[in-house]
Amino acid sequence: MALLLRRFVAPTSRMLVRAASSAPAPAGGLGVTGRIPDESEQATGVEKAELQELLKGVNDPFGTEGVKVGAFGTKSAPREIPSHFSSRIVGCCCEEDSEAIHWIHVKSGEPQTCGCPRRQWFKLVPAKGDVSH
C-alpha cells in the first residue's frame, strides 16, 4: 500500500505544487500567489471596515462599549449616552454600594430619569462615526 501511495500520490502532488507556483497573478494586481493571504487581505464588508478602524487606533469601531463612568446626570446637565440608533438600553447603579443594576430604555429626544431615589438623568446623543455598512 505504501508503495502505491508513493508511486501515484507523490508525483501528483508535485505537479499540483508546480502548477500553482507558475500560475499568473490575478487580473488587476489583486490577490496573492504562493502563500495564504492574511486576514487584512481577504476581509470584506463589515469585517474590512472594522479592521481598518482598528488599524487607525479606534478601539471601539462600532460604539458598543458605551459610557461606563462619568459625572452624575442632573436634569439641567443630563449624562450623555452616545448611540448610533434612536434608543439604547442603559444600566444604572442607583445606590453607590449596590450590586443591583436598574435597566432603562433611553430614547432620543428629551432627557429621561432612571426612576431611582437619586434620580439620575440621561440623554441620548448621536455617536461619532458611521456603522451603516
CSV table of N, CA and C in Angstrom, one decimal:
chain,number,residue,atom,x,y,z
A,1,MET,N,0.8,-1.2,0.0
A,1,MET,CA,0.0,0.0,0.0
A,1,MET,C,0.9,1.3,0.0
A,2,ALA,N,1.9,1.3,0.8
A,2,ALA,CA,2.8,2.4,0.9
A,2,ALA,C,3.5,2.7,-0.5
A,3,LEU,N,3.8,1.6,-1.1
A,3,LEU,CA,4.4,1.7,-2.5
A,3,LEU,C,3.5,2.4,-3.4
A,4,LEU,N,2.2,2.0,-3.4
A,4,LEU,CA,1.2,2.6,-4.3
A,4,LEU,C,1.1,4.1,-4.0
A,5,LEU,N,1.0,4.5,-2.7
A,5,LEU,CA,0.9,5.9,-2.4
A,5,LEU,C,2.1,6.7,-2.9
A,6,ARG,N,3.3,6.1,-2.7
A,6,ARG,CA,4.5,6.8,-3.1
A,6,ARG,C,4.5,6.9,-4.6
A,7,ARG,N,4.0,5.9,-5.3
A,7,ARG,CA,4.1,5.9,-6.7
A,7,ARG,C,3.1,6.9,-7.4
A,8,PHE,N,1.9,7.0,-6.8
A,8,PHE,CA,0.9,7.8,-7.5
A,8,PHE,C,0.6,9.2,-6.9
A,9,VAL,N,0.6,9.2,-5.5
A,9,VAL,CA,0.3,10.5,-4.9
A,9,VAL,C,1.4,11.5,-4.9
A,10,ALA,N,2.6,11.1,-4.6
A,10,ALA,CA,3.8,12.0,-4.6
A,10,ALA,C,4.0,12.7,-5.9
A,11,PRO,N,4.0,12.0,-7.1
A,11,PRO,CA,4.2,12.8,-8.3
A,11,PRO,C,3.0,13.7,-8.6
A,12,THR,N,1.8,13.3,-8.3
A,12,THR,CA,0.6,14.2,-8.5
A,12,THR,C,0.7,15.4,-7.6
A,13,SER,N,1.1,15.3,-6.4
A,13,SER,CA,1.2,16.5,-5.5
A,13,SER,C,2.3,17.4,-6.0
A,14,ARG,N,3.4,16.8,-6.5
A,14,ARG,CA,4.5,17.7,-7.0
A,14,ARG,C,4.0,18.5,-8.2
A,15,MET,N,3.2,17.8,-9.1
A,15,MET,CA,2.7,18.5,-10.3
A,15,MET,C,1.7,19.7,-9.9
A,16,LEU,N,0.9,19.4,-8.8
A,16,LEU,CA,0.0,20.5,-8.4
A,16,LEU,C,0.8,21.7,-7.8
A,17,VAL,N,1.8,21.4,-7.0
A,17,VAL,CA,2.6,22.5,-6.5
A,17,VAL,C,3.3,23.3,-7.6
A,18,ARG,N,3.8,22.6,-8.6
A,18,ARG,CA,4.5,23.3,-9.7
A,18,ARG,C,3.4,24.2,-10.5
A,19,ALA,N,2.2,23.6,-10.7
A,19,ALA,CA,1.2,24.4,-11.4
A,19,ALA,C,0.7,25.6,-10.6
A,20,ALA,N,0.6,25.4,-9.3
A,20,ALA,CA,0.2,26.6,-8.5
A,20,ALA,C,1.3,27.7,-8.4
A,21,SER,N,2.5,27.3,-8.4
A,21,SER,CA,3.6,28.3,-8.3
A,21,SER,C,3.8,29.0,-9.6
A,22,SER,N,3.5,28.4,-10.7
A,22,SER,CA,3.7,29.1,-12.0
A,22,SER,C,2.4,29.8,-12.5
A,23,ALA,N,1.3,29.7,-11.7
A,23,ALA,CA,0.1,30.4,-12.1
A,23,ALA,C,0.2,31.9,-12.2
A,24,PRO,N,-0.4,32.5,-13.2
A,24,PRO,CA,-0.2,34.0,-13.2
A,24,PRO,C,-1.0,34.7,-12.1
A,25,ALA,N,-0.6,35.9,-11.8
A,25,ALA,CA,-1.3,36.7,-10.8
A,25,ALA,C,-2.7,37.1,-11.3
A,26,PRO,N,-3.6,37.2,-10.4
A,26,PRO,CA,-5.0,37.6,-10.8
A,26,PRO,C,-5.0,38.9,-11.4
A,27,ALA,N,-6.0,39.1,-12.3
A,27,ALA,CA,-6.1,40.4,-13.1
A,27,ALA,C,-6.2,41.6,-12.1
A,28,GLY,N,-5.7,42.7,-12.5
A,28,GLY,CA,-5.8,43.9,-11.7
A,28,GLY,C,-4.8,44.0,-10.5
A,29,GLY,N,-3.9,43.0,-10.4
A,29,GLY,CA,-2.9,43.1,-9.4
A,29,GLY,C,-3.4,42.8,-8.0
A,30,LEU,N,-4.7,42.3,-7.9
A,30,LEU,CA,-5.2,41.9,-6.6
A,30,LEU,C,-4.9,40.5,-6.3
A,31,GLY,N,-4.9,40.2,-5.0
A,31,GLY,CA,-4.7,38.8,-4.6
A,31,GLY,C,-3.3,38.5,-4.3
A,32,VAL,N,-3.0,37.3,-3.9
A,32,VAL,CA,-1.7,36.9,-3.6
A,32,VAL,C,-1.5,35.5,-4.2
A,33,THR,N,-0.3,35.2,-4.6
A,33,THR,CA,0.1,33.8,-5.1
A,33,THR,C,1.2,33.3,-4.3
A,34,GLY,N,1.2,32.0,-4.1
A,34,GLY,CA,2.3,31.3,-3.5
A,34,GLY,C,2.2,31.3,-2.0
A,35,ARG,N,1.2,31.9,-1.4
A,35,ARG,CA,1.0,31.9,0.1
A,35,ARG,C,-0.4,32.1,0.4
A,36,ILE,N,-0.7,31.9,1.7
A,36,ILE,CA,-2.1,32.1,2.2
A,36,ILE,C,-2.2,33.5,2.6
A,37,PRO,N,-3.3,34.2,2.1
A,37,PRO,CA,-3.4,35.6,2.4
A,37,PRO,C,-3.8,35.8,3.9
A,38,ASP,N,-3.3,36.9,4.5
A,38,ASP,CA,-3.7,37.2,5.9
A,38,ASP,C,-5.1,37.8,5.9
A,39,GLU,N,-5.6,38.0,7.1
A,39,GLU,CA,-7.0,38.4,7.3
A,39,GLU,C,-7.3,39.8,6.7
A,40,SER,N,-6.3,40.7,6.7
A,40,SER,CA,-6.5,42.0,6.2
A,40,SER,C,-6.6,42.0,4.7
A,41,GLU,N,-6.0,41.0,4.0
A,41,GLU,CA,-6.0,40.9,2.6
A,41,GLU,C,-7.3,40.2,2.1
A,42,GLN,N,-7.9,39.4,2.9
A,42,GLN,CA,-9.1,38.7,2.4
A,42,GLN,C,-10.4,39.2,3.1
A,43,ALA,N,-10.4,40.1,4.0
A,43,ALA,CA,-11.5,40.7,4.6
A,43,ALA,C,-12.4,41.5,3.7
A,44,THR,N,-13.7,41.4,3.8
A,44,THR,CA,-14.6,42.3,3.0
A,44,THR,C,-15.7,42.8,3.9
A,45,GLY,N,-16.4,43.8,3.4
A,45,GLY,CA,-17.6,44.3,4.1
A,45,GLY,C,-17.3,44.8,5.4
A,46,VAL,N,-18.2,44.5,6.4
A,46,VAL,CA,-18.1,45.0,7.8
A,46,VAL,C,-16.8,44.6,8.4
A,47,GLU,N,-16.3,43.4,8.2
A,47,GLU,CA,-15.1,42.9,8.8
A,47,GLU,C,-13.9,43.8,8.3
A,48,LYS,N,-13.9,44.2,7.0
A,48,LYS,CA,-12.8,45.0,6.5
A,48,LYS,C,-12.9,46.4,7.1
A,49,ALA,N,-14.1,46.9,7.2
A,49,ALA,CA,-14.3,48.3,7.9
A,49,ALA,C,-13.8,48.2,9.3
A,50,GLU,N,-14.1,47.2,10.0
A,50,GLU,CA,-13.7,47.0,11.4
A,50,GLU,C,-12.2,47.0,11.5
A,51,LEU,N,-11.5,46.2,10.6
A,51,LEU,CA,-10.0,46.1,10.6
A,51,LEU,C,-9.4,47.4,10.3
A,52,GLN,N,-10.0,48.2,9.4
A,52,GLN,CA,-9.4,49.5,9.0
A,52,GLN,C,-9.5,50.5,10.2
A,53,GLU,N,-10.6,50.4,10.9
A,53,GLU,CA,-10.8,51.3,12.1
A,53,GLU,C,-9.8,50.9,13.2
A,54,LEU,N,-9.6,49.6,13.4
A,54,LEU,CA,-8.7,49.1,14.4
A,54,LEU,C,-7.2,49.6,14.1
A,55,LEU,N,-6.9,49.5,12.8
A,55,LEU,CA,-5.6,50.0,12.3
A,55,LEU,C,-5.4,51.5,12.5
A,56,LYS,N,-6.4,52.2,12.5
A,56,LYS,CA,-6.4,53.7,12.7
A,56,LYS,C,-6.2,54.0,14.2
A,57,GLY,N,-6.4,53.0,15.1
A,57,GLY,CA,-6.3,53.2,16.5
A,57,GLY,C,-7.6,53.3,17.2
A,58,VAL,N,-8.7,53.1,16.5
A,58,VAL,CA,-10.1,53.2,17.2
A,58,VAL,C,-10.3,51.8,17.9
A,59,ASN,N,-10.4,51.8,19.2
A,59,ASN,CA,-10.5,50.6,19.9
A,59,ASN,C,-12.0,50.1,19.9
A,60,ASP,N,-12.9,50.9,19.7
A,60,ASP,CA,-14.3,50.5,19.7
A,60,ASP,C,-15.0,51.0,18.4
A,61,PRO,N,-14.7,50.3,17.2
A,61,PRO,CA,-15.2,50.8,15.9
A,61,PRO,C,-16.7,50.8,15.8
A,62,PHE,N,-17.5,50.1,16.5
A,62,PHE,CA,-18.9,50.1,16.4
A,62,PHE,C,-19.6,50.8,17.6
A,63,GLY,N,-18.9,51.4,18.5
A,63,GLY,CA,-19.5,52.1,19.6
A,63,GLY,C,-20.3,51.3,20.5
A,64,THR,N,-19.9,50.1,20.8
A,64,THR,CA,-20.6,49.2,21.7
A,64,THR,C,-20.3,49.3,23.1
A,65,GLU,N,-19.1,49.9,23.4
A,65,GLU,CA,-18.7,49.9,24.8
A,65,GLU,C,-19.5,50.9,25.6
A,66,GLY,N,-19.9,52.0,25.0
A,66,GLY,CA,-20.8,52.9,25.7
A,66,GLY,C,-20.0,53.7,26.7
A,67,VAL,N,-20.7,54.3,27.7
A,67,VAL,CA,-20.1,55.2,28.7
A,67,VAL,C,-20.1,54.4,30.0
A,68,LYS,N,-19.0,54.0,30.6
A,68,LYS,CA,-19.0,53.2,31.8
A,68,LYS,C,-18.9,54.0,33.0
A,69,VAL,N,-18.3,55.2,33.0
A,69,VAL,CA,-18.1,56.0,34.1
A,69,VAL,C,-18.4,57.5,33.7
A,70,GLY,N,-18.7,58.3,34.6
A,70,GLY,CA,-18.9,59.7,34.2
A,70,GLY,C,-19.6,60.4,35.4
A,71,ALA,N,-19.8,61.7,35.1
A,71,ALA,CA,-20.4,62.6,36.1
A,71,ALA,C,-21.9,62.2,36.3
A,72,PHE,N,-22.4,62.4,37.5
A,72,PHE,CA,-23.8,62.1,37.8
A,72,PHE,C,-24.7,63.0,37.0
A,73,GLY,N,-25.7,62.5,36.3
A,73,GLY,CA,-26.6,63.3,35.4
A,73,GLY,C,-27.7,63.9,36.2
A,74,THR,N,-27.8,65.2,36.0
A,74,THR,CA,-28.9,66.0,36.6
A,74,THR,C,-29.9,66.4,35.5
A,75,LYS,N,-31.0,67.0,35.9
A,75,LYS,CA,-32.0,67.4,34.9
A,75,LYS,C,-31.4,68.5,34.1
A,76,SER,N,-30.7,69.5,34.6
A,76,SER,CA,-30.1,70.6,33.8
A,76,SER,C,-28.9,70.1,33.0
A,77,ALA,N,-28.2,69.1,33.5
A,77,ALA,CA,-27.0,68.6,32.8
A,77,ALA,C,-27.0,67.1,32.8
A,78,PRO,N,-27.9,66.5,31.9
A,78,PRO,CA,-28.0,65.0,31.9
A,78,PRO,C,-26.7,64.3,31.4
A,79,ARG,N,-26.6,63.1,31.8
A,79,ARG,CA,-25.5,62.3,31.4
A,79,ARG,C,-25.7,61.9,29.9
A,80,GLU,N,-24.7,62.2,29.0
A,80,GLU,CA,-24.9,62.0,27.6
A,80,GLU,C,-24.5,60.5,27.3
A,81,ILE,N,-25.5,59.8,26.6
A,81,ILE,CA,-25.3,58.5,26.2
A,81,ILE,C,-25.2,58.4,24.7
A,82,PRO,N,-24.0,58.1,24.1
A,82,PRO,CA,-23.9,58.0,22.6
A,82,PRO,C,-24.6,56.8,22.1
A,83,SER,N,-25.2,57.0,20.9
A,83,SER,CA,-25.9,55.9,20.2
A,83,SER,C,-25.9,56.1,18.7
A,84,HIS,N,-25.8,55.0,18.0
A,84,HIS,CA,-26.0,55.1,16.5
A,84,HIS,C,-27.4,55.0,16.1
A,85,PHE,N,-28.3,54.7,17.1
A,85,PHE,CA,-29.7,54.4,16.8
A,85,PHE,C,-30.6,55.4,17.6
A,86,SER,N,-31.9,55.2,17.5
A,86,SER,CA,-32.8,56.2,18.2
A,86,SER,C,-33.1,55.8,19.6
A,87,SER,N,-32.5,54.7,20.1
A,87,SER,CA,-32.7,54.3,21.5
A,87,SER,C,-31.5,53.4,22.0
A,88,ARG,N,-31.4,53.3,23.3
A,88,ARG,CA,-30.3,52.5,23.8
A,88,ARG,C,-30.7,52.0,25.2
A,89,ILE,N,-30.3,50.8,25.6
A,89,ILE,CA,-30.5,50.3,26.9
A,89,ILE,C,-29.4,50.7,27.8
A,90,VAL,N,-29.7,51.3,28.9
A,90,VAL,CA,-28.6,51.8,29.8
A,90,VAL,C,-28.8,51.2,31.2
A,91,GLY,N,-27.8,50.8,31.8
A,91,GLY,CA,-27.8,50.3,33.2
A,91,GLY,C,-27.3,51.3,34.2
A,92,CYS,N,-28.1,51.5,35.3
A,92,CYS,CA,-27.8,52.5,36.3
A,92,CYS,C,-27.7,51.8,37.6
A,93,CYS,N,-26.6,52.0,38.3
A,93,CYS,CA,-26.4,51.5,39.7
A,93,CYS,C,-26.9,52.6,40.6
A,94,CYS,N,-28.1,52.5,41.0
A,94,CYS,CA,-28.8,53.6,41.7
A,94,CYS,C,-28.1,54.0,43.1
A,95,GLU,N,-27.8,53.0,43.8
A,95,GLU,CA,-27.1,53.2,45.1
A,95,GLU,C,-25.6,52.9,44.9
A,96,GLU,N,-24.8,53.7,45.5
A,96,GLU,CA,-23.3,53.7,45.3
A,96,GLU,C,-22.7,52.3,45.6
A,97,ASP,N,-23.2,51.7,46.7
A,97,ASP,CA,-22.7,50.4,47.2
A,97,ASP,C,-23.6,49.2,46.8
A,98,SER,N,-24.5,49.5,45.9
A,98,SER,CA,-25.5,48.4,45.5
A,98,SER,C,-24.9,47.6,44.3
A,99,GLU,N,-25.2,46.3,44.3
A,99,GLU,CA,-24.8,45.5,43.2
A,99,GLU,C,-25.9,45.3,42.2
A,100,ALA,N,-27.1,45.8,42.5
A,100,ALA,CA,-28.2,45.7,41.6
A,100,ALA,C,-28.1,46.8,40.5
A,101,ILE,N,-28.4,46.4,39.3
A,101,ILE,CA,-28.4,47.3,38.1
A,101,ILE,C,-29.9,47.6,37.7
A,102,HIS,N,-30.3,48.8,37.6
A,102,HIS,CA,-31.6,49.2,37.1
A,102,HIS,C,-31.5,49.5,35.6
A,103,TRP,N,-32.1,48.7,34.8
A,103,TRP,CA,-32.0,48.9,33.3
A,103,TRP,C,-33.1,49.8,32.8
A,104,ILE,N,-32.8,50.8,32.0
A,104,ILE,CA,-33.8,51.6,31.4
A,104,ILE,C,-33.6,51.8,29.9
A,105,HIS,N,-34.6,52.1,29.2
A,105,HIS,CA,-34.6,52.2,27.8
A,105,HIS,C,-34.6,53.7,27.4
A,106,VAL,N,-33.4,54.3,27.1
A,106,VAL,CA,-33.3,55.7,26.9
A,106,VAL,C,-33.6,55.9,25.4
A,107,LYS,N,-34.5,56.8,25.1
A,107,LYS,CA,-34.9,57.2,23.7
A,107,LYS,C,-34.4,58.6,23.4
A,108,SER,N,-34.2,58.8,22.1
A,108,SER,CA,-33.8,60.1,21.7
A,108,SER,C,-34.9,61.2,21.9
A,109,GLY,N,-34.4,62.4,22.1
A,109,GLY,CA,-35.4,63.5,22.4
A,109,GLY,C,-35.1,64.1,23.8
A,110,GLU,N,-36.1,64.2,24.6
A,110,GLU,CA,-36.0,64.8,26.0
A,110,GLU,C,-35.1,63.9,26.9
A,111,PRO,N,-34.4,64.5,27.9
A,111,PRO,CA,-33.7,63.7,28.9
A,111,PRO,C,-34.7,62.8,29.7
A,112,GLN,N,-34.2,61.7,30.1
A,112,GLN,CA,-35.0,60.7,30.9
A,112,GLN,C,-34.3,60.4,32.2
A,113,THR,N,-35.1,60.0,33.2
A,113,THR,CA,-34.6,59.7,34.5
A,113,THR,C,-34.7,58.2,34.7
A,114,CYS,N,-33.8,57.6,35.6
A,114,CYS,CA,-33.9,56.2,35.8
A,114,CYS,C,-35.0,55.8,36.8
A,115,GLY,N,-35.5,56.8,37.5
A,115,GLY,CA,-36.6,56.5,38.4
A,115,GLY,C,-36.1,56.1,39.8
A,116,CYS,N,-34.9,56.0,40.1
A,116,CYS,CA,-34.4,55.6,41.4
A,116,CYS,C,-34.5,56.8,42.3
A,117,PRO,N,-34.3,56.7,43.6
A,117,PRO,CA,-34.4,57.8,44.6
A,117,PRO,C,-33.4,58.9,44.3
A,118,ARG,N,-32.2,58.6,43.7
A,118,ARG,CA,-31.2,59.6,43.4
A,118,ARG,C,-31.6,60.4,42.2
A,119,ARG,N,-32.4,59.8,41.3
A,119,ARG,CA,-32.9,60.4,40.1
A,119,ARG,C,-31.8,60.9,39.1
A,120,GLN,N,-31.1,60.0,38.6
A,120,GLN,CA,-30.0,60.3,37.6
A,120,GLN,C,-30.7,60.5,36.3
A,121,TRP,N,-30.3,61.5,35.5
A,121,TRP,CA,-30.9,61.8,34.2
A,121,TRP,C,-29.9,61.4,33.1
A,122,PHE,N,-30.5,61.0,32.0
A,122,PHE,CA,-29.8,60.5,30.8
A,122,PHE,C,-30.3,61.2,29.5
A,123,LYS,N,-29.5,61.4,28.6
A,123,LYS,CA,-29.9,62.0,27.3
A,123,LYS,C,-29.1,61.3,26.2
A,124,LEU,N,-29.9,60.8,25.2
A,124,LEU,CA,-29.2,60.1,24.0
A,124,LEU,C,-28.7,61.2,23.1
A,125,VAL,N,-27.4,61.0,22.7
A,125,VAL,CA,-26.8,61.9,21.7
A,125,VAL,C,-26.2,61.1,20.6
A,126,PRO,N,-26.1,61.6,19.3
A,126,PRO,CA,-25.6,60.8,18.2
A,126,PRO,C,-24.1,60.5,18.5
A,127,ALA,N,-23.8,59.2,18.2
A,127,ALA,CA,-22.4,58.7,18.3
A,127,ALA,C,-21.6,59.1,17.1
A,128,LYS,N,-20.3,59.3,17.3
A,128,LYS,CA,-19.4,59.6,16.3
A,128,LYS,C,-19.2,58.4,15.4
A,129,GLY,N,-18.9,58.6,14.1
A,129,GLY,CA,-18.6,57.5,13.2
A,129,GLY,C,-19.9,57.0,12.6
A,130,ASP,N,-19.7,56.1,11.6
A,130,ASP,CA,-20.8,55.5,10.9
A,130,ASP,C,-20.7,54.0,10.9
A,131,VAL,N,-21.8,53.3,11.2
A,131,VAL,CA,-21.8,51.9,11.2
A,131,VAL,C,-22.7,51.3,10.1
A,132,SER,N,-23.2,52.1,9.2
A,132,SER,CA,-24.2,51.7,8.2
A,132,SER,C,-23.4,51.1,7.0
A,133,HIS,N,-23.0,49.9,7.1
A,133,HIS,CA,-22.2,49.3,6.0
A,133,HIS,C,-23.1,48.5,5.1
